[in-house]
Amino acid sequence: MSARGVADGHKVRGRSLLTYGDWQMDGFESLKIDLRNIGEDGQTFSFSLGDSYFEAVGAPEVRRGDAAVTLAVRRVATSYFELVFHIDATVTVQCDRCLDDMRLLISTDGQLTARLGEGNLVADNLVVTVAEDDGVIDVAWNIYEFLALAIPIKHVHADGECNPAMVEALREHAAANPADAQGPQAADPRWSGLEKLKTIIKD
């Protein structure tokens, strides 16, 4: 199953961390961890991910980026494993005010528990069950979701860095439509009027 096929069918923000079924990302074999090879001392993995990773995920929050990921895997029982992630990343997202791209620095941690058992890759009570005859867990989606959940709900450029033409158009729109500025949409700067204004500016 391709990464894009899953992402197109789900809203990432509305999806809990472990409900990814048998999701797999093609072309990133290093992110597939064979739990059967983890000894009593555990093992630490390091990954450097760039634009091609985020393009392969195909989810909407992050357009481009660079991420340094450290994953420590420890066997906590015969068939149980603890996976601890640390991620430092610079990602490109859309500014909620002017809709231009902006860069965010993200540093976040995540943790999950996996066990070897029967059946396909499933999640129950925050424990991922990996088919024992396979033993491989693909952590590509986990890395993305830990990153996505660390992105602030509202992200805007620093003062003075927004697209000036868009900022001026927003001022004019607010002056001409004071009811819009006072209404419920003002709480969410991503309301549809921004897209219309951006189209007008480009034209």
GROMACS .gro file of C-alpha atoms in nm:
model
  203
    1MET     CA    1   0.000   0.000   0.000
    2SER     CA    2   0.142   0.335  -0.096
    3ALA     CA    3   0.181   0.623   0.145
    4ARG     CA    4  -0.026   0.854  -0.076
    5GLY     CA    5  -0.312   0.606  -0.099
    6VAL     CA    6  -0.360   0.615   0.277
    7ALA     CA    7  -0.303   0.987   0.321
    8ASP     CA    8  -0.563   1.073   0.059
    9GLY     CA    9  -0.823   0.875   0.248
   10HIS     CA   10  -0.761   1.025   0.592
   11LYS     CA   11  -0.744   1.366   0.754
   12VAL     CA   12  -0.417   1.347   0.946
   13ARG     CA   13  -0.532   1.572   1.230
   14GLY     CA   14  -0.837   1.353   1.287
   15ARG     CA   15  -0.644   1.029   1.300
   16SER     CA   16  -0.508   0.878   1.620
   17LEU     CA   17  -0.143   0.788   1.634
   18LEU     CA   18  -0.164   0.414   1.582
   19THR     CA   19  -0.462   0.354   1.356
   20TYR     CA   20  -0.265   0.305   1.038
   21GLY     CA   21  -0.345  -0.059   0.965
   22ASP     CA   22  -0.097  -0.219   0.726
   23TRP     CA   23   0.036   0.115   0.602
   24GLN     CA   24   0.370   0.091   0.423
   25MET     CA   25   0.589   0.351   0.253
   26ASP     CA   26   0.762   0.238  -0.063
   27GLY     CA   27   1.129   0.323  -0.108
   28PHE     CA   28   1.229   0.382   0.255
   29GLU     CA   29   1.350   0.041   0.362
   30SER     CA   30   1.561   0.180   0.648
   31LEU     CA   31   1.240   0.283   0.825
   32LYS     CA   32   1.122  -0.078   0.841
   33ILE     CA   33   1.250  -0.227   1.167
   34ASP     CA   34   1.274  -0.604   1.212
   35LEU     CA   35   1.187  -0.649   1.578
   36ARG     CA   36   1.309  -1.007   1.577
   37ASN     CA   37   1.666  -0.878   1.544
   38ILE     CA   38   1.648  -0.661   1.857
   39GLY     CA   39   1.858  -0.811   2.134
   40GLU     CA   40   1.840  -0.765   2.510
   41ASP     CA   41   2.058  -0.451   2.492
   42GLY     CA   42   1.827  -0.286   2.242
   43GLN     CA   43   1.930  -0.093   1.934
   44THR     CA   44   1.940   0.271   1.827
   45PHE     CA   45   1.869   0.388   1.473
   46SER     CA   46   1.932   0.726   1.312
   47PHE     CA   47   1.753   0.857   1.004
   48SER     CA   48   1.800   1.170   0.794
   49LEU     CA   49   1.483   1.252   0.602
   50GLY     CA   50   1.434   1.519   0.338
   51ASP     CA   51   1.182   1.646   0.086
   52SER     CA   52   1.142   1.306  -0.080
   53TYR     CA   53   1.018   1.159   0.248
   54PHE     CA   54   0.748   1.424   0.293
   55GLU     CA   55   0.648   1.395  -0.072
   56ALA     CA   56   0.611   1.018  -0.031
   57VAL     CA   57   0.392   1.060   0.278
   58GLY     CA   58   0.164   1.282   0.071
   59ALA     CA   59  -0.016   1.431   0.374
   60PRO     CA   60  -0.117   1.799   0.364
   61GLU     CA   61   0.035   1.954   0.677
   62VAL     CA   62   0.403   1.947   0.575
   63ARG     CA   63   0.502   2.033   0.219
   64ARG     CA   64   0.878   1.998   0.247
   65GLY     CA   65   1.135   1.958   0.518
   66ASP     CA   66   1.442   1.805   0.672
   67ALA     CA   67   1.426   1.581   0.979
   68ALA     CA   68   1.688   1.412   1.194
   69VAL     CA   69   1.531   1.116   1.373
   70THR     CA   70   1.673   0.902   1.651
   71LEU     CA   71   1.484   0.582   1.734
   72ALA     CA   72   1.574   0.369   2.036
   73VAL     CA   73   1.416   0.022   2.036
   74ARG     CA   74   1.426  -0.183   2.352
   75ARG     CA   75   1.291  -0.532   2.420
   76VAL     CA   76   1.090  -0.504   2.743
   77ALA     CA   77   0.954  -0.860   2.743
   78THR     CA   78   0.986  -1.168   2.523
   79SER     CA   79   0.749  -1.033   2.259
   80TYR     CA   80   0.713  -0.668   2.364
   81PHE     CA   81   0.919  -0.371   2.250
   82GLU     CA   82   0.938  -0.005   2.346
   83LEU     CA   83   1.010   0.240   2.063
   84VAL     CA   84   1.122   0.590   2.166
   85PHE     CA   85   1.153   0.861   1.900
   86HIS     CA   86   1.331   1.196   1.910
   87ILE     CA   87   1.283   1.422   1.610
   88ASP     CA   88   1.448   1.754   1.521
   89ALA     CA   89   1.311   1.901   1.202
   90THR     CA   90   1.270   2.210   0.990
   91VAL     CA   91   0.945   2.187   0.796
   92THR     CA   92   0.763   2.399   0.541
   93VAL     CA   93   0.395   2.465   0.610
   94GLN     CA   94   0.136   2.716   0.492
   95CYS     CA   95   0.103   3.044   0.680
   96ASP     CA   96  -0.249   3.074   0.817
   97ARG     CA   97  -0.252   3.450   0.756
   98CYS     CA   98  -0.114   3.502   0.404
   99LEU     CA   99  -0.114   3.140   0.276
  100ASP     CA  100   0.250   3.161   0.163
  101ASP     CA  101   0.499   2.895   0.269
  102MET     CA  102   0.681   2.938   0.597
  103ARG     CA  103   0.940   2.735   0.784
  104LEU     CA  104   0.897   2.596   1.135
  105LEU     CA  105   1.152   2.445   1.370
  106ILE     CA  106   1.016   2.134   1.541
  107SER     CA  107   1.169   1.930   1.823
  108THR     CA  108   0.951   1.653   1.958
  109ASP     CA  109   0.947   1.309   2.117
  110GLY     CA  110   0.718   1.014   2.075
  111GLN     CA  111   0.680   0.665   2.213
  112LEU     CA  112   0.489   0.351   2.127
  113THR     CA  113   0.484  -0.013   2.231
  114ALA     CA  114   0.488  -0.300   1.984
  115ARG     CA  115   0.441  -0.671   2.032
  116LEU     CA  116   0.490  -0.977   1.815
  117GLY     CA  117   0.166  -1.169   1.774
  118GLU     CA  118  -0.076  -1.325   1.530
  119GLY     CA  119  -0.253  -1.145   1.250
  120ASN     CA  120  -0.185  -0.828   1.054
  121LEU     CA  121  -0.042  -0.502   1.187
  122VAL     CA  122  -0.309  -0.364   1.418
  123ALA     CA  123  -0.327  -0.126   1.714
  124ASP     CA  124  -0.517  -0.175   2.038
  125ASN     CA  125  -0.482   0.027   2.359
  126LEU     CA  126  -0.166   0.196   2.228
  127VAL     CA  127   0.004  -0.138   2.155
  128VAL     CA  128   0.090  -0.217   1.794
  129THR     CA  129   0.068  -0.587   1.710
  130VAL     CA  130   0.314  -0.698   1.444
  131ALA     CA  131   0.265  -1.035   1.273
  132GLU     CA  132   0.518  -1.269   1.433
  133ASP     CA  133   0.605  -1.446   1.109
  134ASP     CA  134   0.703  -1.108   0.960
  135GLY     CA  135   0.832  -0.914   1.260
  136VAL     CA  136   0.873  -0.588   1.069
  137ILE     CA  137   0.722  -0.257   1.175
  138ASP     CA  138   0.730   0.038   0.934
  139VAL     CA  139   0.780   0.354   1.143
  140ALA     CA  140   0.755   0.599   0.852
  141TRP     CA  141   0.400   0.702   0.937
  142ASN     CA  142   0.471   0.723   1.311
  143ILE     CA  143   0.753   0.970   1.246
  144TYR     CA  144   0.525   1.186   1.034
  145GLU     CA  145   0.241   1.187   1.284
  146PHE     CA  146   0.464   1.273   1.578
  147LEU     CA  147   0.588   1.566   1.369
  148ALA     CA  148   0.241   1.671   1.258
  149LEU     CA  149   0.108   1.666   1.613
  150ALA     CA  150   0.393   1.894   1.722
  151ILE     CA  151   0.301   2.164   1.470
  152PRO     CA  152   0.112   2.450   1.641
  153ILE     CA  153  -0.257   2.463   1.553
  154LYS     CA  154  -0.204   2.821   1.437
  155HIS     CA  155   0.114   2.899   1.246
  156VAL     CA  156   0.184   3.241   1.101
  157HIS     CA  157   0.487   3.434   0.983
  158ALA     CA  158   0.665   3.662   1.226
  159ASP     CA  159   0.552   4.026   1.208
  160GLY     CA  160   0.661   4.182   0.883
  161GLU     CA  161   0.731   3.854   0.702
  162CYS     CA  162   0.387   3.787   0.551
  163ASN     CA  163   0.319   3.849   0.185
  164PRO     CA  164   0.261   4.229   0.184
  165ALA     CA  165   0.012   4.220  -0.103
  166MET     CA  166  -0.196   3.962   0.080
  167VAL     CA  167  -0.182   4.154   0.408
  168GLU     CA  168  -0.303   4.470   0.233
  169ALA     CA  169  -0.583   4.278   0.061
  170LEU     CA  170  -0.691   4.138   0.398
  171ARG     CA  171  -0.701   4.488   0.547
  172GLU     CA  172  -0.915   4.613   0.260
  173HIS     CA  173  -1.146   4.314   0.288
  174ALA     CA  174  -1.186   4.363   0.664
  175ALA     CA  175  -1.263   4.732   0.617
  176ALA     CA  176  -1.524   4.659   0.352
  177ASN     CA  177  -1.676   4.364   0.541
  178PRO     CA  178  -1.665   4.443   0.914
  179ALA     CA  179  -1.919   4.169   0.988
  180ASP     CA  180  -1.672   3.907   0.863
  181ALA     CA  181  -1.401   4.034   1.099
  182GLN     CA  182  -1.644   4.008   1.395
  183GLY     CA  183  -1.798   3.672   1.305
  184PRO     CA  184  -1.703   3.314   1.391
  185GLN     CA  185  -1.469   3.291   1.094
  186ALA     CA  186  -1.235   3.545   1.252
  187ALA     CA  187  -1.132   3.276   1.501
  188ASP     CA  188  -0.986   3.072   1.217
  189PRO     CA  189  -0.764   3.270   0.977
  190ARG     CA  190  -0.786   2.994   0.717
  191TRP     CA  191  -1.142   3.082   0.611
  192SER     CA  192  -1.223   3.051   0.246
  193GLY     CA  193  -1.209   3.425   0.172
  194LEU     CA  194  -0.831   3.408   0.188
  195GLU     CA  195  -0.820   3.171  -0.104
  196LYS     CA  196  -1.040   3.403  -0.309
  197LEU     CA  197  -0.822   3.701  -0.224
  198LYS     CA  198  -0.507   3.514  -0.316
  199THR     CA  199  -0.658   3.424  -0.655
  200ILE     CA  200  -0.746   3.789  -0.716
  201ILE     CA  201  -0.392   3.900  -0.628
  202LYS     CA  202  -0.234   3.646  -0.861
  203ASP     CA  203  -0.464   3.752  -1.145
   0.00000   0.00000   0.00000
